[in-house]
Short mmCIF file of C-alpha atoms in Angstrom, two decimals:
data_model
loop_
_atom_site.label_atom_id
_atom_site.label_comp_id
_atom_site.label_asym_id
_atom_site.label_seq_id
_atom_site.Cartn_x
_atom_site.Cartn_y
_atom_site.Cartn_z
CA UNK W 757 116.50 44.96 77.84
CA UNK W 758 113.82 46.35 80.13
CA UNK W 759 115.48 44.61 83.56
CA UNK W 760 119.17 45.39 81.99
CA UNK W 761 118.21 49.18 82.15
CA UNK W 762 116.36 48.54 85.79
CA UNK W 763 119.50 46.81 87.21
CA UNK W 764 121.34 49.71 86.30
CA UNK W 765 119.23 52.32 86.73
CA UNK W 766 118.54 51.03 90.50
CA UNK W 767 122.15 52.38 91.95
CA UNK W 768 121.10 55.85 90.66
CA UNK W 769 117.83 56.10 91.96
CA UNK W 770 119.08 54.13 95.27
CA UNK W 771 121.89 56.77 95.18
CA UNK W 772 119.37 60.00 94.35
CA UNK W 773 117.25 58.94 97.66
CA UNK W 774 120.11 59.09 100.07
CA UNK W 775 121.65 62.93 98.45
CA UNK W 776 118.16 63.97 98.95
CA UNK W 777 117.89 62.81 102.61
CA UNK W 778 121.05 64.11 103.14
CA UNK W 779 119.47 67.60 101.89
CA UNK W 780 116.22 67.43 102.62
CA UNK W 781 116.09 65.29 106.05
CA UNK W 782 118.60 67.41 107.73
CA UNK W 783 116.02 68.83 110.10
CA UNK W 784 113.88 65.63 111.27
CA UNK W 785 116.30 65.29 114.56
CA UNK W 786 115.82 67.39 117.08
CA UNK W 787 119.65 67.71 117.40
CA UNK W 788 119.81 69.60 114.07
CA UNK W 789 117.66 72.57 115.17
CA UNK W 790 119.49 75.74 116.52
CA UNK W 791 118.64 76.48 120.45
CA UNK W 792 116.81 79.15 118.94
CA UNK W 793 114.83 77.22 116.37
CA UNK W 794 114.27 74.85 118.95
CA UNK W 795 112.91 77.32 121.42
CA UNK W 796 110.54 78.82 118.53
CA UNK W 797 109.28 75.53 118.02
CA UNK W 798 108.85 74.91 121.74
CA UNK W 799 106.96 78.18 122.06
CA UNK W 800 104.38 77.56 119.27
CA UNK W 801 103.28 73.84 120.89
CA UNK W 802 103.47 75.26 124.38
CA UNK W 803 101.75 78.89 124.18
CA UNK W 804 99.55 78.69 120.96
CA UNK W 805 98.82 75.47 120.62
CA UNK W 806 100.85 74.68 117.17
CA UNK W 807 101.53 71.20 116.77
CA UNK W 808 105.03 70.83 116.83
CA UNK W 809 105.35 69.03 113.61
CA UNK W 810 103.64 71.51 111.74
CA UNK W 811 106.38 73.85 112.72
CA UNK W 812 108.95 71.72 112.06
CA UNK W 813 107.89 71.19 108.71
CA UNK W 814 107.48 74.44 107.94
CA UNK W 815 111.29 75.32 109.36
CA UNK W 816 112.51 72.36 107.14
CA UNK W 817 110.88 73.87 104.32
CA UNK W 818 112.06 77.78 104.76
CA UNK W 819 115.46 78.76 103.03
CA UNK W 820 117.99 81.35 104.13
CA UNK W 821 118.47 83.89 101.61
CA UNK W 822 121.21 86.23 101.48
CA UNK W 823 119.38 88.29 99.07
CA UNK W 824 116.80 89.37 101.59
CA UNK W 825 118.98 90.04 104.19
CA UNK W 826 120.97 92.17 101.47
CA UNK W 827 117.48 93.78 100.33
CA UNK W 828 116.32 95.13 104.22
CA UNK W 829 120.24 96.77 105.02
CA UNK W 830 119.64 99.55 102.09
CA UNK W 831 115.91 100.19 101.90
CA UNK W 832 114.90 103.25 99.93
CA UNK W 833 113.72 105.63 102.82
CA UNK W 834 117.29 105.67 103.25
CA UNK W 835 117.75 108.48 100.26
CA UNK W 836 117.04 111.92 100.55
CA UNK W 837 113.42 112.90 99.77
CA UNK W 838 114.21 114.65 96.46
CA UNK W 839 115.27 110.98 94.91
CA UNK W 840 112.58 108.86 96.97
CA UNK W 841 109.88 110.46 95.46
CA UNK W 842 110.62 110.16 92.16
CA UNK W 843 110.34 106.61 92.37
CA UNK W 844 106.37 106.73 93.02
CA UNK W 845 105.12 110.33 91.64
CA UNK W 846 105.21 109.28 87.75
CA UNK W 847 102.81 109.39 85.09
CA UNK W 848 102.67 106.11 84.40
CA UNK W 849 101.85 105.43 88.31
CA UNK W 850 98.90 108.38 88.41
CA UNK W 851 97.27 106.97 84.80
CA UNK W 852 97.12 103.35 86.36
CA UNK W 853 95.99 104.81 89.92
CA UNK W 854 93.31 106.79 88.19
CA UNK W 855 92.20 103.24 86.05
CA UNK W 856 92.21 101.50 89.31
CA UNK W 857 89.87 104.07 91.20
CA UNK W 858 87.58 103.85 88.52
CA UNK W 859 87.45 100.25 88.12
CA UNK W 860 87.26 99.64 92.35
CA UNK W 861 84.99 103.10 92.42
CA UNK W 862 82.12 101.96 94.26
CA UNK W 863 84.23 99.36 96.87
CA UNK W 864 86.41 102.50 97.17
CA UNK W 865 82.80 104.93 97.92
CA UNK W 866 81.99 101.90 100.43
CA UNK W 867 85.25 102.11 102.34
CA UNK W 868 85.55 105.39 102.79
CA UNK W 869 81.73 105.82 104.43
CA UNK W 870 82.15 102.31 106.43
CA UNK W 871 86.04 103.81 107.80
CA UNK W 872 86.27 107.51 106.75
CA UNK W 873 89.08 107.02 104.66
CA UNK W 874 88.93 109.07 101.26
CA UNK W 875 89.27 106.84 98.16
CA UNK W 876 92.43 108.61 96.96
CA UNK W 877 94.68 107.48 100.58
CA UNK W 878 93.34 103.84 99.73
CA UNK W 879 94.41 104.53 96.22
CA UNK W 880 97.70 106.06 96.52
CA UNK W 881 98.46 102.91 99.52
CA UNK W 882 97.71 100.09 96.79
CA UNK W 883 99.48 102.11 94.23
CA UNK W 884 103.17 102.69 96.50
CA UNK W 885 102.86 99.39 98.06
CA UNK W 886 102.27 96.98 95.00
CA UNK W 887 101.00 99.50 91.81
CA UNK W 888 97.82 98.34 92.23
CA UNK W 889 98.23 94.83 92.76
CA UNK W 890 100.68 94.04 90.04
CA UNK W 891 103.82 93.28 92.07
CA UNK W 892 102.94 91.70 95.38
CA UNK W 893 106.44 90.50 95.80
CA UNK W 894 108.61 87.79 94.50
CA UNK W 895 109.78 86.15 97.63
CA UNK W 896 108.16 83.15 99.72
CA UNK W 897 107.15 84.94 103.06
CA UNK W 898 108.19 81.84 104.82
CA UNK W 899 111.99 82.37 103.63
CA UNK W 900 111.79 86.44 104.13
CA UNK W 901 110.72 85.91 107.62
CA UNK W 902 112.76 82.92 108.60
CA UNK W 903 115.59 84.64 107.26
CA UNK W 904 115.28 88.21 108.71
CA UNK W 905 113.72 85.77 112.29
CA UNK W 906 116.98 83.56 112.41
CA UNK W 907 119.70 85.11 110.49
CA UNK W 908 119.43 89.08 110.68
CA UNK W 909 120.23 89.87 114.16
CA UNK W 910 119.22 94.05 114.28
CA UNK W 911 115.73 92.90 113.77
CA UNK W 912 115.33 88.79 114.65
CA UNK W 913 112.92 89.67 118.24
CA UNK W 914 110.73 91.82 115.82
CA UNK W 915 110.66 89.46 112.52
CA UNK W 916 110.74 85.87 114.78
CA UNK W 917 107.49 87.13 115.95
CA UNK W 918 105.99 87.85 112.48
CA UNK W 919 106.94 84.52 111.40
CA UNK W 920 104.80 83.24 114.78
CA UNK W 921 102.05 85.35 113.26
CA UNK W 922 102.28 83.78 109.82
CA UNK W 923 102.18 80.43 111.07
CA UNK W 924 98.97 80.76 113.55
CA UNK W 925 97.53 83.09 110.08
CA UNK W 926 97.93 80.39 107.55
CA UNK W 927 96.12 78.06 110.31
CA UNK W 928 93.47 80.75 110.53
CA UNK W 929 92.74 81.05 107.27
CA UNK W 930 93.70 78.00 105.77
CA UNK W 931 96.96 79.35 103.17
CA UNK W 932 99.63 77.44 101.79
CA UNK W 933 102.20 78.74 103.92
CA UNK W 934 104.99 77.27 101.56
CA UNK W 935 103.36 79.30 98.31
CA UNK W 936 102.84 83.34 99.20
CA UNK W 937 104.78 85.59 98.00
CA UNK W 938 105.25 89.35 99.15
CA UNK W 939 108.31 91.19 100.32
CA UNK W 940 111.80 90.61 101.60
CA UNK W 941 110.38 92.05 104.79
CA UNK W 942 107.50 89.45 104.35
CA UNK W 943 104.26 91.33 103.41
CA UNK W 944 101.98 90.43 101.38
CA UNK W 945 98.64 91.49 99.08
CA UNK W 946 97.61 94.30 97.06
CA UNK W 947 98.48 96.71 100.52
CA UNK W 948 101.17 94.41 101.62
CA UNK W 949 100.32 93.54 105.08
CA UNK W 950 103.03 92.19 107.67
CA UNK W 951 100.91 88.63 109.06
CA UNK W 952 100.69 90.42 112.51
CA UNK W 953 98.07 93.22 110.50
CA UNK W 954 97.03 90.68 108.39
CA UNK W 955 95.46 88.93 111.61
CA UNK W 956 94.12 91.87 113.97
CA UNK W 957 93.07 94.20 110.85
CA UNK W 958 92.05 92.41 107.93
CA UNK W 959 88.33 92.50 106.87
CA UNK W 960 85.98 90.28 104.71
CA UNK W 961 84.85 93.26 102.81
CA UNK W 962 82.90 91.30 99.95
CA UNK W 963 80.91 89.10 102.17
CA UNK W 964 82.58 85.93 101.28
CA UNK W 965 83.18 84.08 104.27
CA UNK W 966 87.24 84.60 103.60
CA UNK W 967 89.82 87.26 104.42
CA UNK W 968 91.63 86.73 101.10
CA UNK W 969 94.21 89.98 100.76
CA UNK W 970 95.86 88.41 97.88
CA UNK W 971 93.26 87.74 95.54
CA UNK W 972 90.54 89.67 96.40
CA UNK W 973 91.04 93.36 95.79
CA UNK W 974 87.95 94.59 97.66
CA UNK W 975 89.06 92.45 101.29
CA UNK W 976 92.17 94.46 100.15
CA UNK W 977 90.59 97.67 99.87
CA UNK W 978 88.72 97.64 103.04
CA UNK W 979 90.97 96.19 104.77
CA UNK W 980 93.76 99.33 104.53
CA UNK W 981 90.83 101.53 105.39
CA UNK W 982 90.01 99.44 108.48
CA UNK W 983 93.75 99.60 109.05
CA UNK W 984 94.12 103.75 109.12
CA UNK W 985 90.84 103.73 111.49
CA UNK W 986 92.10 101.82 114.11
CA UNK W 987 95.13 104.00 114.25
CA UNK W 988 92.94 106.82 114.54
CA UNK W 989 92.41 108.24 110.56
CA UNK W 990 90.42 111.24 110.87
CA UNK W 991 87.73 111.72 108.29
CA UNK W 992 88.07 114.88 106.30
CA UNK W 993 90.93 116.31 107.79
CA UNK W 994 94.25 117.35 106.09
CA UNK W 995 97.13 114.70 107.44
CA UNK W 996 99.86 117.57 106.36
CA UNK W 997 100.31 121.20 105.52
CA UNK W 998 103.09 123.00 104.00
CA UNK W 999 105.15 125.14 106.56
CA UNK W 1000 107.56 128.71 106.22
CA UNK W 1001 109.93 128.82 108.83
CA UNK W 1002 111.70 132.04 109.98
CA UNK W 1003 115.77 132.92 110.58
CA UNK W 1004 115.39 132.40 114.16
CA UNK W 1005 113.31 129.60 114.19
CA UNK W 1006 115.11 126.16 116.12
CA UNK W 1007 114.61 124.02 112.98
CA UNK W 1008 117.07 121.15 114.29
CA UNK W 1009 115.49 121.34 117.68
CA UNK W 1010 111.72 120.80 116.12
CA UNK W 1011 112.62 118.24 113.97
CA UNK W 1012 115.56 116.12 115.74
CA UNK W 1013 114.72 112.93 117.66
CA UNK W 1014 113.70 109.29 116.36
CA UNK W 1015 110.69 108.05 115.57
CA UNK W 1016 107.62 109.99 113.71
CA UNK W 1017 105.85 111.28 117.22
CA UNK W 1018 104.03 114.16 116.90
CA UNK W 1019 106.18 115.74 119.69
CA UNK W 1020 104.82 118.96 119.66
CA UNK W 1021 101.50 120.80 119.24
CA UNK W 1022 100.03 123.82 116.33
CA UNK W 1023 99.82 126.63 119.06
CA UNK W 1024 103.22 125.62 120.06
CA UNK W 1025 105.06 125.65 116.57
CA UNK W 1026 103.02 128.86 115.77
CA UNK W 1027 105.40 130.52 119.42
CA UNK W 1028 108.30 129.06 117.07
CA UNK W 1029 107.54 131.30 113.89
CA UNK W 1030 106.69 128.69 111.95
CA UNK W 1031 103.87 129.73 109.51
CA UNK W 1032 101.26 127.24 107.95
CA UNK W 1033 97.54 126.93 107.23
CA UNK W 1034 95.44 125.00 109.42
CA UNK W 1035 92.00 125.40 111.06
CA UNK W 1036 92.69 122.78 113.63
CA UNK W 1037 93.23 123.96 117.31
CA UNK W 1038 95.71 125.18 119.17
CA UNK W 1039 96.60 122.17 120.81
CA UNK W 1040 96.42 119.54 117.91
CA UNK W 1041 99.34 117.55 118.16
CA UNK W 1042 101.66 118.20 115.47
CA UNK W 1043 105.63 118.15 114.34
CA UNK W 1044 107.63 120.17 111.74
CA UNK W 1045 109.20 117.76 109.02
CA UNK W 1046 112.13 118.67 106.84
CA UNK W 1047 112.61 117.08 103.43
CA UNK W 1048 116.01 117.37 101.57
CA UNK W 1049 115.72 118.76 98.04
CA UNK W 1050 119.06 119.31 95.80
CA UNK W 1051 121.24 121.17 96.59
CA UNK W 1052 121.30 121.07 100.52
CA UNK W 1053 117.94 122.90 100.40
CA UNK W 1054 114.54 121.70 102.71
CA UNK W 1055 110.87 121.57 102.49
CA UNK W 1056 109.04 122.02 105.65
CA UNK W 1057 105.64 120.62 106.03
CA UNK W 1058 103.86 120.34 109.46
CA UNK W 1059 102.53 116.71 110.36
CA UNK W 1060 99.06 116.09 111.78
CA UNK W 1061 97.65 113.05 113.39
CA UNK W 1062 96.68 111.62 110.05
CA UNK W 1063 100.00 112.03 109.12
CA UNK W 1064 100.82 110.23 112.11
CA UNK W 1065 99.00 107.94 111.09
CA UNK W 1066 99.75 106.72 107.68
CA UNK W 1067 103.36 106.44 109.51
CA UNK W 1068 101.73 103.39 111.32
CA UNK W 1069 101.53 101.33 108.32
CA UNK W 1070 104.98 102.62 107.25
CA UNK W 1071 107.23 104.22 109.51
CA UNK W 1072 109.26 106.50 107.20
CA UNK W 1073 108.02 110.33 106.95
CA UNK W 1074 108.86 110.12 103.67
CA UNK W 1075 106.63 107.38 102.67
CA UNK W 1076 103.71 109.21 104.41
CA UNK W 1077 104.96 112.32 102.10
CA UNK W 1078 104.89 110.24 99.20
CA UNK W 1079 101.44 108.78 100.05
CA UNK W 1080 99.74 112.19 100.31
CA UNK W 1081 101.63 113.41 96.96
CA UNK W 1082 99.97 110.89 95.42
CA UNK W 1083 96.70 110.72 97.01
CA UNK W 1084 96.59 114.48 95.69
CA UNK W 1085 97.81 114.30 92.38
CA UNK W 1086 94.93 111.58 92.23
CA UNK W 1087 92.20 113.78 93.37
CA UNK W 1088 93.44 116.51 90.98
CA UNK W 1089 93.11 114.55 87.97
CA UNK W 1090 91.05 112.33 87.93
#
């Protein structure tokens, strides 16, 4: 009975191993890969020294998904500030920041002497980005950035290169490439690093021997405060102030053009009637912000360079809002 069921069993299996080559094997000749896939793959042997079979693997193994392309074309800076921030100023996100401060109190007390970042910015980061560490992400970071590299034109030049980056970082450090999870823009950890930050601004911060910003919530902790010091944090100073403008100040003037340059300075919005609080000089770069509320009315706050900077680790003004809400609602009540 046992060779009966063999004999017939043998056509299925035989018949199994030739759909899955036909699935699976579709990228072992060179003829398969796009001229762009094969120029990525030429690129990695030739200028960093990446086998070329270890990319090819890894391009065999990444799947287009329509879903992420889907996710980056309506991202939620896109709505007016009045709805953004009631995604992330919530009780339930202030009583879990204010848990996770005091469990991480004295990594937090070490960052912020080591960088000069206060606890609550490191706080209210982890607690935008991930809350706290407890959704990193559901997608493989190989498929996000093969997808958005290959198949999402706007930004391919930008993502192709982050995909470079997670290749020579999973070499680096020794990660399953074909495992993390993170973002459909392909960031990962408890502050959700892109792999170029990963690489240049990641710290050991626990003295292990390992960069680990997935598992490790103190690498993760110092590692956005090493982050908003090399784009220039400065310690105790305010990163935005609330601002009063007057009838004849040029409000669409101040705040048109791209981009979250500080394109003017304090003295100079002061000539504009603009009023706000600030001891910092004169010529401290800065730039009026406007934030829609209901009903076609604004908010005006006045960014400084540390607003400037938390826009380096996301380029939205209203994120950077949204982080300093936080980070004060934080410090309030805690």
């Amino acid at each position: 009975m046992q060779r009966i069921l063999s004999s017939l069993l043998r056509p299925r299996v035989l018949a199994s191993v030739m759909i899955a080559g036909c699935f699976f094997g579709q990228g072992a000749l060179a003829n398969d890969w796009s001229e762009a896939e094969r120029a990525f793959i030429q690129e990695l042997e030739q200028e960093y020294n990446i086998p070329r079979t270890r990319t090819e693997a890894l391009l065999r193994e990444a799947i287009k998904s329509q879903d992420i392309i889907d996710s980056i074309t309506r991202p939620w800076e896109a709505r007016p500030w009045h709805e953004y921030y009631k995604i992330f100023l919530t009780q339930r996100r202030l009583d879990a920041g204010i848990e996770f401060w005091n469990e991480n109190e004295e990594t937090l007390n070490r960052a912020a002497e080591t960088y000069g970042v206060a606890p609550e910015i490191i706080v209210a980061i982890m607690g935008v980005e991930t809350f706290y560490g407890t959704i990193m992400g559901r997608h493989r970071v190989l498929d996000a950035l093969y997808t958005l590299g290959f198949h999402y034109p706007p930004r391919q030049t930008f993502f192709r290169g982050e995909l470079r980056q997670f290749i020579q970082l999973s070499e680096e450090e020794n990660l399953p490439a074909t495992e993390i999870l993170g973002s459909y823009a392909g960031a990962m950890g408890f502050g959700q690093f892109i792999s170029s930050s990963y690489r240049h601004y990641a710290v050991d911060f626990n003295g292990d021997g390992v960069r680990d910003l997935m598992g490790n919530v103190d690498d993760a902790i110092g590692s956005v405060a090493n982050y908003f010091a090399e784009h220039r944090w400065q310690a105790n100073q305010p990163a935005a102030v609330p601002a009063w403008v007057s009838e004849n100040t040029p409000i669409d003037e101040l705040t048109s053009g791209r981009g979250q340059v500080l394109t003017h300075t304090v003295g100079e919005l002061r000539e504009h009637n603009i009023h706000f609080i600030t001891a910092l000089p004169d010529a401290t770069p800065a730039r009026l912000f406007a934030f829609e509320e209901p009903e076609g009315n604004y908010s005006y706050w006045v960014g400084l360079p540390n607003f400037y900077a938390i826009t380096r680790y996301n380029h939205s003004p209203l994120y950077a809002m949204a982080v300093l809400q936080i980070s004060k609602q934080l410090r309030e009540h805690r």
